[in-house]
Amino acid sequence: MEVKILGAYGGRFKDLGTTCIQISEDTLIDAGNIMRALGEKCLSVNNILLTHAHLDHIVDIPFMIDYTFRYREQPLNIYGHRETIDAVKDYIMNWNIWPEFSSIRLINSGDYAVNYFELLPETSFHLNGFDIYVFPSNHTVPTLSYVVKREGRGFLFTGDTFRNPAVWELVNRDPEIRVLITEVSYPSYMHNLAEVSKHHTPKTLAEELEHLKRKDVDVYVMHLKPNSLKELEEEIRDTLPTVKILSDGDAIII
Ligand SMILES: [Zn+2]
Ligand SMILES: [Zn+2]
């Protein structure tokens, strides 16, 4: 399995995009950086699995459906927690901020342009050859973490998160999880801001990593805030030397 990081950061800045992970040509987790990363290839995307409704994770949904609408023959399927779906429908795709594409039919077929699907926490489902399990993250709004596998190997993506024992229980007991992708947003001296916004600093992630009992798991971090990028990269290199920092355009082979 090849996992492409289309957007790796916790904010937009110049050439930096926000959270967006491509697990196959037609399926993404989060929608932070579809258009600049994929260009024309966004026409192939039919499924978006959302972790939560914060703007940095959904920002390209309106632009993507707007661009692809005239070409699409099948709907864009958006999956997420009930509260995530409600937030996208009620606050963004609501005819005020952007058209309500779930009530507009495609030109090239009779289908509605967008379908929404609710995912219940702690359930599994199959999607295009992937086995996917979702469970609750620990963030300020309802957020889903994803375990994605194909042919018995895969990764766990926490999405935005603070301390969460469920991550370590899952990774420790399931050897099929080869890769952990999690987040670090702020330098450790900003721990008050990190705690109130439920994000990790290098220090809190280091404390969490003490619960990881396996040595054969590659750990990656993303969601670094662009206004603290240099100092965060330095602190992560100094205090978490085995952890790899993801950038836009990176790929992970699992
Ligand atoms: Zn975020
Ligand atoms: Zn968030």
Coordinates of N, CA and C and ligand atoms in Angstrom, one line a residue:
M1 N 0.8 -1.2 0.0 CA 0.0 0.0 0.0 C 0.9 1.2 0.0
E2 N 0.5 2.2 -0.9 CA 1.3 3.5 -0.8 C 0.3 4.6 -0.3
V3 N 0.8 5.2 0.7 CA 0.0 6.3 1.3 C 0.7 7.6 1.0
K4 N -0.1 8.5 0.3 CA 0.5 9.8 -0.2 C 0.0 10.9 0.7
I5 N 1.0 11.7 1.2 CA 0.6 12.8 2.0 C 0.5 14.1 1.1
L6 N -0.8 14.4 0.9 CA -1.1 15.6 0.0 C -0.9 16.9 0.8
G7 N -1.3 16.8 2.0 CA -1.1 18.0 2.9 C -0.7 17.5 4.3
A8 N 0.3 18.2 4.8 CA 0.9 17.6 6.1 C 0.9 18.6 7.3
Y9 N 0.4 19.8 7.1 CA 0.6 20.8 8.1 C -0.7 21.2 8.8
G10 N -0.6 21.9 10.0 CA -1.7 22.3 10.8 C -2.2 23.7 10.4
G11 N -1.7 24.2 9.3 CA -2.2 25.5 8.8 C -1.7 25.7 7.4
R12 N -2.3 26.6 6.7 CA -1.9 26.9 5.3 C -0.9 28.1 5.3
F13 N 0.1 27.9 4.5 CA 1.1 29.0 4.4 C 1.9 28.8 3.1
K14 N 1.9 29.8 2.2 CA 2.7 29.7 1.0 C 2.5 28.3 0.4
D15 N 3.5 27.5 0.3 CA 3.4 26.2 -0.3 C 3.0 25.0 0.6
L16 N 2.6 25.4 1.9 CA 2.2 24.3 2.8 C 0.7 24.1 2.8
G17 N 0.3 22.8 2.7 CA -1.1 22.5 2.7 C -1.5 21.8 4.0
T18 N -2.8 21.8 4.3 CA -3.3 21.2 5.5 C -3.7 19.7 5.3
T19 N -4.1 19.0 6.4 CA -4.2 17.6 6.4 C -5.0 17.0 5.2
C20 N -4.3 16.1 4.5 CA -5.0 15.4 3.4 C -4.1 14.2 3.0
I21 N -4.7 13.0 3.1 CA -3.9 11.8 2.9 C -4.6 10.9 1.8
Q22 N -3.9 10.5 0.8 CA -4.4 9.7 -0.3 C -4.1 8.3 -0.1
I23 N -5.1 7.4 0.1 CA -4.8 6.0 0.3 C -5.0 5.2 -1.0
S24 N -5.7 5.8 -2.0 CA -5.8 5.2 -3.4 C -6.2 6.3 -4.3
E25 N -6.2 6.0 -5.6 CA -6.5 7.1 -6.6 C -7.8 7.8 -6.2
D26 N -8.8 7.0 -5.7 CA -10.1 7.6 -5.6 C -10.6 7.8 -4.1
T27 N -9.6 7.6 -3.2 CA -10.0 7.7 -1.8 C -9.0 8.5 -0.9
L28 N -9.5 9.5 -0.2 CA -8.7 10.3 0.6 C -9.2 10.3 2.1
I29 N -8.3 10.5 3.0 CA -8.6 10.9 4.4 C -8.4 12.4 4.6
D30 N -9.4 13.1 4.9 CA -9.4 14.5 5.0 C -9.2 15.3 3.7
A31 N -9.6 16.5 3.7 CA -9.7 17.3 2.5 C -9.0 18.6 2.5
G32 N -7.8 18.6 3.3 CA -7.2 19.9 3.5 C -6.4 20.5 2.3
N33 N -6.0 19.6 1.3 CA -5.1 20.1 0.3 C -5.3 19.3 -1.0
I34 N -6.5 19.2 -1.5 CA -6.8 18.4 -2.7 C -6.4 19.1 -4.0
M35 N -6.8 20.3 -4.1 CA -6.7 20.9 -5.4 C -5.3 21.3 -5.8
R36 N -4.5 21.9 -4.9 CA -3.1 22.2 -5.3 C -2.3 20.9 -5.4
A37 N -2.6 19.9 -4.6 CA -1.8 18.7 -4.7 C -2.1 17.8 -5.9
L38 N -3.4 17.7 -6.3 CA -3.8 16.7 -7.3 C -4.1 17.4 -8.6
G39 N -4.5 18.7 -8.7 CA -4.9 19.3 -10.0 C -5.9 18.4 -10.6
E40 N -5.7 18.2 -12.0 CA -6.7 17.4 -12.8 C -7.1 16.0 -12.1
K41 N -6.1 15.5 -11.4 CA -6.3 14.1 -10.8 C -7.4 14.1 -9.7
C42 N -7.8 15.3 -9.3 CA -8.9 15.4 -8.4 C -10.2 14.8 -9.0
L43 N -10.3 14.7 -10.3 CA -11.4 14.1 -11.0 C -11.6 12.6 -10.6
S44 N -10.6 12.0 -10.2 CA -10.6 10.5 -9.8 C -11.1 10.3 -8.4
V45 N -11.2 11.3 -7.6 CA -11.5 11.2 -6.2 C -13.1 11.0 -6.0
N46 N -13.5 9.9 -5.4 CA -14.9 9.6 -5.2 C -15.3 9.5 -3.7
N47 N -14.2 9.3 -2.9 CA -14.5 9.0 -1.5 C -13.6 9.9 -0.6
I48 N -14.2 10.6 0.4 CA -13.4 11.3 1.3 C -13.9 10.9 2.7
L49 N -12.9 10.4 3.5 CA -13.2 10.0 4.9 C -12.7 11.1 5.8
L50 N -13.6 11.7 6.5 CA -13.2 12.9 7.4 C -12.9 12.4 8.8
T51 N -11.9 13.0 9.4 CA -11.6 12.8 10.8 C -12.5 13.7 11.6
H52 N -12.6 15.0 11.2 CA -13.5 15.9 12.0 C -13.7 17.1 11.1
A53 N -14.5 18.1 11.7 CA -15.0 19.2 10.8 C -14.2 20.4 10.9
H54 N -13.0 20.4 11.6 CA -12.2 21.7 11.6 C -11.8 22.1 10.2
L55 N -11.7 23.4 10.0 CA -11.6 23.9 8.6 C -10.4 23.4 7.9
D56 N -9.3 23.2 8.6 CA -8.0 22.7 7.9 C -8.2 21.3 7.4
H57 N -9.3 20.6 7.8 CA -9.5 19.2 7.3 C -10.6 19.1 6.3
I58 N -11.3 20.2 6.1 CA -12.5 20.1 5.1 C -12.4 21.2 4.0
V59 N -11.4 22.0 4.1 CA -11.4 23.3 3.3 C -11.5 23.1 1.8
D60 N -11.0 22.0 1.3 CA -11.1 21.8 -0.2 C -12.3 21.1 -0.7
I61 N -13.2 20.6 0.2 CA -14.4 19.9 -0.3 C -15.2 20.9 -1.2
P62 N -15.5 22.1 -0.8 CA -16.3 23.0 -1.7 C -15.6 23.2 -3.1
F63 N -14.3 23.4 -3.1 CA -13.6 23.7 -4.3 C -13.5 22.5 -5.2
M64 N -13.4 21.3 -4.6 CA -13.2 20.1 -5.3 C -14.5 19.7 -6.0
I65 N -15.7 19.8 -5.3 CA -16.9 19.5 -5.9 C -17.3 20.5 -6.9
D66 N -17.0 21.7 -6.7 CA -17.3 22.8 -7.7 C -16.5 22.5 -9.0
Y67 N -15.3 22.2 -8.9 CA -14.5 21.9 -10.1 C -14.9 20.7 -10.8
T68 N -15.2 19.6 -10.1 CA -15.4 18.3 -10.7 C -16.9 18.1 -11.1
F69 N -17.8 19.0 -10.6 CA -19.2 18.8 -10.8 C -19.6 18.5 -12.3
R70 N -19.1 19.3 -13.2 CA -19.5 19.2 -14.6 C -19.0 17.9 -15.3
Y71 N -18.0 17.3 -14.7 CA -17.4 16.1 -15.3 C -17.9 14.8 -14.6
R72 N -18.3 14.9 -13.4 CA -18.6 13.7 -12.6 C -19.7 12.8 -13.2
E73 N -19.5 11.5 -13.1 CA -20.6 10.6 -13.4 C -21.1 9.8 -12.2
Q74 N -20.3 9.9 -11.1 CA -20.8 9.4 -9.8 C -20.6 10.4 -8.7
P75 N -21.4 10.2 -7.7 CA -21.3 11.2 -6.6 C -20.0 11.2 -5.8
L76 N -19.8 12.3 -5.2 CA -18.7 12.3 -4.2 C -19.3 11.8 -2.9
N77 N -18.6 10.8 -2.3 CA -19.1 10.2 -1.1 C -18.3 10.7 0.1
I78 N -18.9 11.4 1.0 CA -18.2 11.9 2.2 C -18.6 11.2 3.4
Y79 N -17.6 10.6 4.1 CA -17.9 9.8 5.3 C -17.4 10.5 6.5
G80 N -18.1 10.3 7.7 CA -17.6 10.9 8.9 C -18.5 10.7 10.0
H81 N -18.1 11.1 11.2 CA -18.9 11.1 12.4 C -20.2 12.0 12.1
R82 N -21.3 11.6 12.8 CA -22.5 12.3 12.6 C -22.4 13.8 12.7
E83 N -21.6 14.2 13.8 CA -21.5 15.7 14.0 C -20.6 16.3 13.0
T84 N -19.7 15.6 12.4 CA -18.8 16.1 11.3 C -19.7 16.4 10.1
I85 N -20.5 15.4 9.7 CA -21.4 15.5 8.6 C -22.3 16.7 8.8
D86 N -22.9 16.8 10.0 CA -23.9 17.8 10.2 C -23.2 19.2 10.1
A87 N -22.0 19.3 10.6 CA -21.3 20.6 10.5 C -21.0 21.0 9.1
V88 N -20.6 20.0 8.3 CA -20.3 20.3 6.8 C -21.6 20.8 6.2
K89 N -22.7 20.0 6.4 CA -24.0 20.3 5.8 C -24.6 21.6 6.3
D90 N -24.5 21.8 7.6 CA -25.2 23.0 8.2 C -24.5 24.3 8.1
Y91 N -23.1 24.2 8.1 CA -22.4 25.5 8.1 C -21.6 25.8 6.8
I92 N -21.4 24.8 6.0 CA -20.6 25.1 4.7 C -21.5 24.9 3.5
M93 N -21.9 23.7 3.3 CA -22.7 23.3 2.1 C -24.1 23.6 2.3
N94 N -24.5 24.8 2.5 CA -25.9 25.1 3.0 C -26.6 26.2 2.2
W95 N -26.1 26.5 1.0 CA -26.6 27.6 0.1 C -26.1 29.0 0.6
N96 N -25.6 29.1 1.8 CA -25.2 30.4 2.3 C -23.7 30.6 2.0
I97 N -22.9 29.6 2.5 CA -21.5 29.7 2.2 C -21.1 29.1 0.9
W98 N -21.8 28.0 0.5 CA -21.6 27.3 -0.7 C -22.8 26.5 -1.1
P99 N -23.0 26.1 -2.4 CA -24.2 25.4 -2.7 C -24.3 24.1 -2.0
E100 N -25.6 23.7 -1.8 CA -25.9 22.4 -1.1 C -25.9 21.3 -2.2
F101 N -24.7 20.8 -2.5 CA -24.5 19.9 -3.6 C -25.2 18.5 -3.4
S102 N -25.6 18.2 -2.1 CA -26.3 17.0 -1.9 C -27.7 17.0 -2.4
S103 N -28.2 18.2 -2.8 CA -29.5 18.3 -3.4 C -29.5 18.7 -4.9
I104 N -28.3 18.7 -5.5 CA -28.1 19.0 -6.9 C -27.8 17.8 -7.6
R105 N -28.5 17.5 -8.7 CA -28.2 16.3 -9.5 C -27.1 16.6 -10.5
L106 N -26.2 15.6 -10.7 CA -25.1 15.7 -11.7 C -25.7 15.9 -13.1
I107 N -24.9 16.5 -14.0 CA -25.3 16.7 -15.4 C -25.3 15.4 -16.1
N108 N -24.2 14.6 -15.8 CA -23.9 13.4 -16.5 C -24.6 12.1 -16.0
S109 N -25.4 12.2 -14.9 CA -26.2 11.1 -14.4 C -27.3 11.6 -13.5
G110 N -28.2 10.8 -13.1 CA -29.3 11.3 -12.3 C -28.9 11.4 -10.8
D111 N -27.7 11.0 -10.4 CA -27.3 11.0 -9.0 C -27.1 12.4 -8.5
Y112 N -27.3 12.5 -7.1 CA -26.9 13.7 -6.5 C -25.4 13.9 -6.5
A113 N -24.9 15.1 -6.5 CA -23.5 15.3 -6.6 C -22.7 14.8 -5.3
V114 N -23.3 15.0 -4.2 CA -22.7 14.6 -2.9 C -23.6 13.7 -2.1
N115 N -23.0 12.6 -1.6 CA -23.7 11.7 -0.6 C -22.9 11.8 0.7
Y116 N -23.7 11.8 1.8 CA -23.0 11.8 3.1 C -23.3 10.4 3.8
F117 N -22.3 9.9 4.4 CA -22.4 8.6 5.1 C -21.9 8.7 6.5
E118 N -22.7 8.4 7.5 CA -22.3 8.5 8.9 C -21.5 7.3 9.3
L119 N -20.4 7.5 10.0 CA -19.6 6.4 10.5 C -19.8 6.3 12.0
L120 N -20.1 5.2 12.6 CA -20.2 5.0 14.0 C -18.9 4.7 14.6
P121 N -18.5 5.3 15.7 CA -17.2 5.0 16.4 C -17.2 3.5 16.8
E122 N -16.0 3.0 16.7 CA -15.7 1.6 17.1 C -16.5 0.6 16.2
T123 N -16.5 0.9 14.9 CA -17.1 0.0 13.9 C -16.1 -0.2 12.8
S124 N -16.2 -1.3 12.0 CA -15.4 -1.6 10.9 C -16.2 -1.6 9.6
F125 N -15.6 -1.3 8.5 CA -16.3 -1.4 7.2 C -15.3 -1.7 6.1
H126 N -15.8 -2.1 4.9 CA -14.9 -2.3 3.8 C -15.2 -1.2 2.8
L127 N -14.1 -0.8 2.1 CA -14.2 0.3 1.1 C -13.2 0.0 0.0
N128 N -13.6 -0.3 -1.2 CA -12.6 -0.5 -2.3 C -11.4 -1.3 -2.0
G129 N -11.6 -2.5 -1.3 CA -10.5 -3.3 -1.0 C -9.8 -3.0 0.3
F130 N -10.2 -1.9 1.0 CA -9.6 -1.6 2.3 C -10.5 -2.1 3.4
D131 N -9.8 -2.5 4.5 CA -10.6 -2.8 5.7 C -10.3 -1.6 6.7
I132 N -11.4 -1.0 7.1 CA -11.2 0.2 7.9 C -11.9 0.1 9.2
Y133 N -11.2 0.5 10.3 CA -11.8 0.6 11.6 C -11.7 2.0 12.1
V134 N -12.8 2.5 12.7 CA -12.8 3.9 13.2 C -13.0 3.9 14.7
F135 N -12.4 4.7 15.4 CA -12.5 4.9 16.9 C -12.3 6.3 17.3
P136 N -12.9 6.7 18.4 CA -12.8 8.1 18.8 C -11.4 8.6 19.1
S137 N -11.1 9.8 18.6 CA -9.8 10.5 19.0 C -10.1 11.3 20.3
N138 N -9.1 12.0 20.8 CA -9.3 12.9 21.9 C -9.0 14.3 21.5
H139 N -10.1 15.0 20.9 CA -9.9 16.3 20.4 C -11.0 17.2 20.9
T140 N -11.0 18.5 20.5 CA -12.1 19.4 21.0 C -13.5 19.2 20.4
V141 N -13.5 18.5 19.3 CA -14.8 18.2 18.7 C -14.8 16.7 18.4
P142 N -16.0 16.1 18.2 CA -16.0 14.6 17.9 C -15.1 14.4 16.7
T143 N -14.1 13.5 16.9 CA -13.1 13.2 15.9 C -12.8 11.7 15.8
L144 N -12.7 11.2 14.6 CA -12.5 9.8 14.4 C -11.0 9.5 14.0
S145 N -10.4 8.5 14.6 CA -9.1 8.0 14.2 C -9.4 6.8 13.3
Y146 N -8.5 6.5 12.3 CA -8.7 5.5 11.4 C -7.6 4.4 11.4
V147 N -8.0 3.1 11.4 CA -7.0 2.1 11.1 C -7.4 1.6 9.7
V148 N -6.4 1.7 8.7 CA -6.7 1.4 7.3 C -5.7 0.2 6.9
K149 N -6.3 -0.9 6.5 CA -5.5 -2.1 6.1 C -5.9 -2.5 4.7
R150 N -4.9 -3.1 4.0 CA -5.2 -3.8 2.8 C -4.3 -5.1 2.8
E151 N -4.9 -6.2 2.6 CA -4.2 -7.5 2.6 C -3.4 -7.7 3.9
G152 N -4.0 -7.4 5.0 CA -3.4 -7.7 6.3 C -2.3 -6.8 6.8
R153 N -2.1 -5.6 6.2 CA -1.2 -4.7 6.7 C -1.6 -3.3 6.5
G154 N -1.2 -2.4 7.4 CA -1.7 -1.0 7.2 C -1.2 -0.1 8.2
F155 N -2.0 1.0 8.4 CA -1.6 2.1 9.3 C -2.7 2.6 10.2
L156 N -2.3 3.2 11.3 CA -3.3 3.9 12.1 C -3.0 5.4 12.0
F157 N -4.0 6.2 11.7 CA -4.0 7.6 11.6 C -4.8 8.2 12.7
T158 N -4.2 8.9 13.6 CA -5.0 9.4 14.7 C -5.8 10.6 14.4
G159 N -5.5 11.4 13.3 CA -6.0 12.7 13.1 C -5.6 13.6 14.2
D160 N -6.3 14.7 14.4 CA -5.9 15.6 15.5 C -6.2 15.0 16.8
T161 N -5.2 15.0 17.7 CA -5.4 14.3 19.0 C -4.6 14.8 20.1
F162 N -5.0 14.6 21.3 CA -4.2 14.8 22.5 C -4.1 13.3 23.1
R163 N -3.7 13.2 24.3 CA -3.5 11.8 24.9 C -4.7 10.9 24.6
N164 N -4.4 9.7 24.2 CA -5.5 8.7 23.9 C -5.0 7.3 24.1
P165 N -5.3 6.7 25.3 CA -4.9 5.3 25.5 C -5.3 4.3 24.4
A166 N -6.5 4.6 23.8 CA -7.0 3.6 22.8 C -6.0 3.4 21.7
V167 N -5.2 4.4 21.3 CA -4.2 4.3 20.2 C -3.2 3.2 20.6
W168 N -2.7 3.3 21.8 CA -1.6 2.3 22.2 C -2.1 0.9 22.4
E169 N -3.4 0.8 22.9 CA -4.0 -0.5 23.1 C -4.1 -1.2 21.7
L170 N -4.5 -0.4 20.7 CA -4.7 -1.0 19.4 C -3.4 -1.4 18.7
V171 N -2.4 -0.4 18.8 CA -1.2 -0.7 18.1 C -0.4 -1.8 18.8
N172 N -0.5 -1.9 20.1 CA 0.3 -2.9 20.8 C -0.3 -4.3 20.6
R173 N -1.6 -4.4 20.3 CA -2.2 -5.8 20.2 C -2.4 -6.2 18.7
D174 N -2.1 -5.3 17.8 CA -2.4 -5.6 16.4 C -1.1 -5.5 15.5
P175 N -0.4 -6.6 15.3 CA 0.9 -6.5 14.5 C 0.6 -6.1 13.1
E176 N -0.6 -6.2 12.6 CA -0.8 -5.8 11.2 C -0.7 -4.3 11.0
I177 N -0.8 -3.5 12.1 CA -0.6 -2.1 12.1 C 0.9 -1.8 12.0
R178 N 1.5 -1.4 10.8 CA 2.9 -1.3 10.7 C 3.4 0.2 10.9
V179 N 2.4 1.1 10.7 CA 2.8 2.5 10.7 C 1.8 3.3 11.5
L180 N 2.3 4.2 12.3 CA 1.4 5.1 13.1 C 1.7 6.5 12.6
I181 N 0.6 7.2 12.1 CA 0.7 8.6 11.7 C -0.1 9.4 12.8
T182 N 0.6 10.3 13.5 CA -0.1 11.1 14.5 C 0.3 12.5 14.3
E183 N 0.1 13.3 15.3 CA 0.3 14.7 15.2 C 1.2 15.4 16.3
V184 N 1.9 16.4 15.9 CA 2.5 17.3 16.9 C 2.2 18.7 16.3
S185 N 1.6 19.6 17.1 CA 1.1 20.9 16.6 C 1.9 22.1 17.1
Y186 N 2.3 22.0 18.4 CA 3.0 23.2 19.0 C 4.2 22.8 19.7
P187 N 5.2 23.7 19.8 CA 6.4 23.4 20.6 C 6.0 23.2 22.1
S188 N 6.8 22.5 22.9 CA 6.4 22.1 24.2 C 6.2 23.3 25.1
Y189 N 6.9 24.5 24.9 CA 6.6 25.6 25.8 C 5.2 26.2 25.6
M190 N 4.5 25.8 24.5 CA 3.2 26.3 24.3 C 2.2 25.2 24.8
H191 N 2.6 24.5 25.9 CA 1.7 23.4 26.3 C 0.3 23.8 26.8
N192 N 0.2 25.0 27.3 CA -1.2 25.5 27.7 C -2.1 25.5 26.5
L193 N -1.6 26.1 25.4 CA -2.4 26.2 24.2 C -2.7 24.8 23.6
A194 N -1.7 24.0 23.6 CA -1.8 22.6 23.1 C -2.9 21.9 23.9
E195 N -2.8 22.0 25.2 CA -3.8 21.3 26.1 C -5.2 21.7 25.8
V196 N -5.4 23.1 25.8 CA -6.8 23.6 25.6 C -7.3 23.3 24.2
S197 N -6.4 23.2 23.2 CA -6.9 22.9 21.9 C -6.8 21.4 21.6
K198 N -6.4 20.7 22.6 CA -6.2 19.2 22.4 C -5.4 18.8 21.2
H199 N -4.1 19.2 21.3 CA -3.1 18.8 20.4 C -1.9 18.4 21.1
H200 N -1.0 17.7 20.4 CA 0.3 17.2 21.1 C 1.4 18.3 20.9
T201 N 2.3 18.3 21.9 CA 3.6 18.9 21.8 C 4.6 17.8 21.7
P202 N 5.8 18.0 21.3 CA 6.8 16.9 21.3 C 6.9 16.2 22.7
K203 N 6.7 17.0 23.8 CA 6.8 16.4 25.1 C 5.7 15.5 25.4
T204 N 4.4 15.9 25.1 CA 3.3 15.0 25.4 C 3.3 13.8 24.5
L205 N 3.8 14.0 23.2 CA 3.9 12.8 22.4 C 4.9 11.8 22.9
A206 N 6.1 12.4 23.4 CA 7.1 11.5 23.9 C 6.6 10.7 25.1
E207 N 5.8 11.4 26.0 CA 5.2 10.7 27.1 C 4.2 9.6 26.7
E208 N 3.5 9.9 25.6 CA 2.5 8.9 25.1 C 3.3 7.7 24.5
L209 N 4.4 8.0 23.8 CA 5.1 6.9 23.1 C 5.7 5.9 24.1
E210 N 5.8 6.3 25.4 CA 6.3 5.3 26.4 C 5.3 4.1 26.5
H211 N 4.0 4.3 26.0 CA 3.1 3.2 26.1 C 3.2 2.3 24.9
L212 N 4.0 2.7 23.9 CA 4.2 1.8 22.7 C 5.2 0.7 23.1
K213 N 4.7 -0.6 23.0 CA 5.5 -1.7 23.4 C 6.2 -2.3 22.3
R214 N 5.8 -2.0 21.0 CA 6.4 -2.7 19.8 C 7.6 -1.8 19.3
K215 N 8.6 -2.5 18.8 CA 9.7 -1.8 18.2 C 9.6 -1.7 16.6
D216 N 8.7 -2.5 16.1 CA 8.6 -2.6 14.6 C 7.5 -1.7 14.0
V217 N 7.2 -0.6 14.7 CA 6.2 0.3 14.2 C 6.9 1.6 13.8
D218 N 6.7 2.1 12.6 CA 7.3 3.4 12.1 C 6.3 4.5 12.6
V219 N 6.9 5.5 13.3 CA 6.0 6.5 13.8 C 6.3 7.8 13.0
Y220 N 5.3 8.4 12.4 CA 5.4 9.7 11.7 C 4.5 10.7 12.4
V221 N 4.9 12.0 12.3 CA 4.1 13.1 12.8 C 3.8 14.1 11.6
M222 N 2.7 14.7 11.7 CA 2.3 15.8 10.8 C 1.5 16.8 11.6
H223 N 0.9 17.8 10.9 CA 0.1 18.8 11.6 C 0.9 19.8 12.3
L224 N 2.2 20.0 12.0 CA 3.0 21.0 12.6 C 2.4 22.4 12.2
K225 N 2.4 23.3 13.1 CA 1.8 24.7 12.8 C 2.9 25.5 12.1
P226 N 2.6 26.0 10.9 CA 3.6 26.7 10.1 C 4.2 27.9 10.8
N227 N 3.5 28.5 11.8 CA 4.2 29.7 12.5 C 5.2 29.2 13.5
S228 N 5.3 27.9 13.7 CA 6.3 27.4 14.7 C 7.2 26.3 14.0
L229 N 7.2 26.3 12.7 CA 7.7 25.1 12.0 C 9.2 24.8 12.3
K230 N 10.1 25.9 12.2 CA 11.5 25.6 12.4 C 11.8 25.1 13.9
E231 N 11.2 25.8 14.9 CA 11.5 25.4 16.2 C 10.9 24.0 16.5
L232 N 9.7 23.7 15.9 CA 9.1 22.4 16.1 C 10.0 21.3 15.5
E233 N 10.5 21.5 14.3 CA 11.3 20.5 13.6 C 12.6 20.2 14.5
E234 N 13.2 21.3 15.0 CA 14.4 21.2 15.8 C 14.0 20.4 17.1
E235 N 12.9 20.7 17.7 CA 12.6 20.1 19.0 C 12.3 18.6 18.8
I236 N 11.6 18.3 17.7 CA 11.2 16.9 17.4 C 12.5 16.1 17.1
R237 N 13.4 16.7 16.3 CA 14.7 16.0 16.0 C 15.5 15.7 17.3
D238 N 15.5 16.7 18.2 CA 16.3 16.5 19.5 C 15.6 15.6 20.4
T239 N 14.3 15.6 20.6 CA 13.7 14.8 21.6 C 13.0 13.6 21.2
L240 N 12.7 13.5 19.9 CA 12.0 12.3 19.3 C 12.8 11.8 18.1
P241 N 14.0 11.4 18.3 CA 14.9 11.1 17.1 C 14.4 10.0 16.2
T242 N 13.5 9.0 16.7 CA 13.1 7.9 15.9 C 11.8 8.3 15.1
V243 N 11.2 9.5 15.4 CA 10.0 9.9 14.8 C 10.3 10.7 13.5
K244 N 9.6 10.3 12.4 CA 9.8 11.0 11.1 C 8.7 12.1 11.0
I245 N 9.2 13.3 10.4 CA 8.3 14.4 10.2 C 7.9 14.4 8.8
L246 N 6.5 14.4 8.6 CA 6.0 14.4 7.2 C 5.9 15.8 6.6
S247 N 6.1 15.8 5.3 CA 5.9 17.1 4.5 C 4.9 16.8 3.4
D248 N 4.4 17.8 2.8 CA 3.5 17.7 1.6 C 4.3 16.9 0.5
G249 N 3.6 16.0 -0.1 CA 4.3 15.2 -1.2 C 5.0 14.0 -0.8
D250 N 5.1 13.7 0.5 CA 5.8 12.5 1.0 C 4.9 11.3 0.7
A251 N 5.5 10.1 0.5 CA 4.8 8.9 0.4 C 5.3 7.9 1.3
I252 N 4.5 7.0 1.9 CA 4.8 6.0 2.8 C 4.4 4.7 2.2
I253 N 5.4 3.8 2.0 CA 5.1 2.4 1.5 C 4.9 1.5 2.7
I254 N 3.7 0.8 2.7 CA 3.5 -0.1 3.8 C 3.3 -1.5 3.3
Ligands
ZN1 ZN -6.3 20.2 12.3
ZN2 ZN -8.8 19.9 14.8

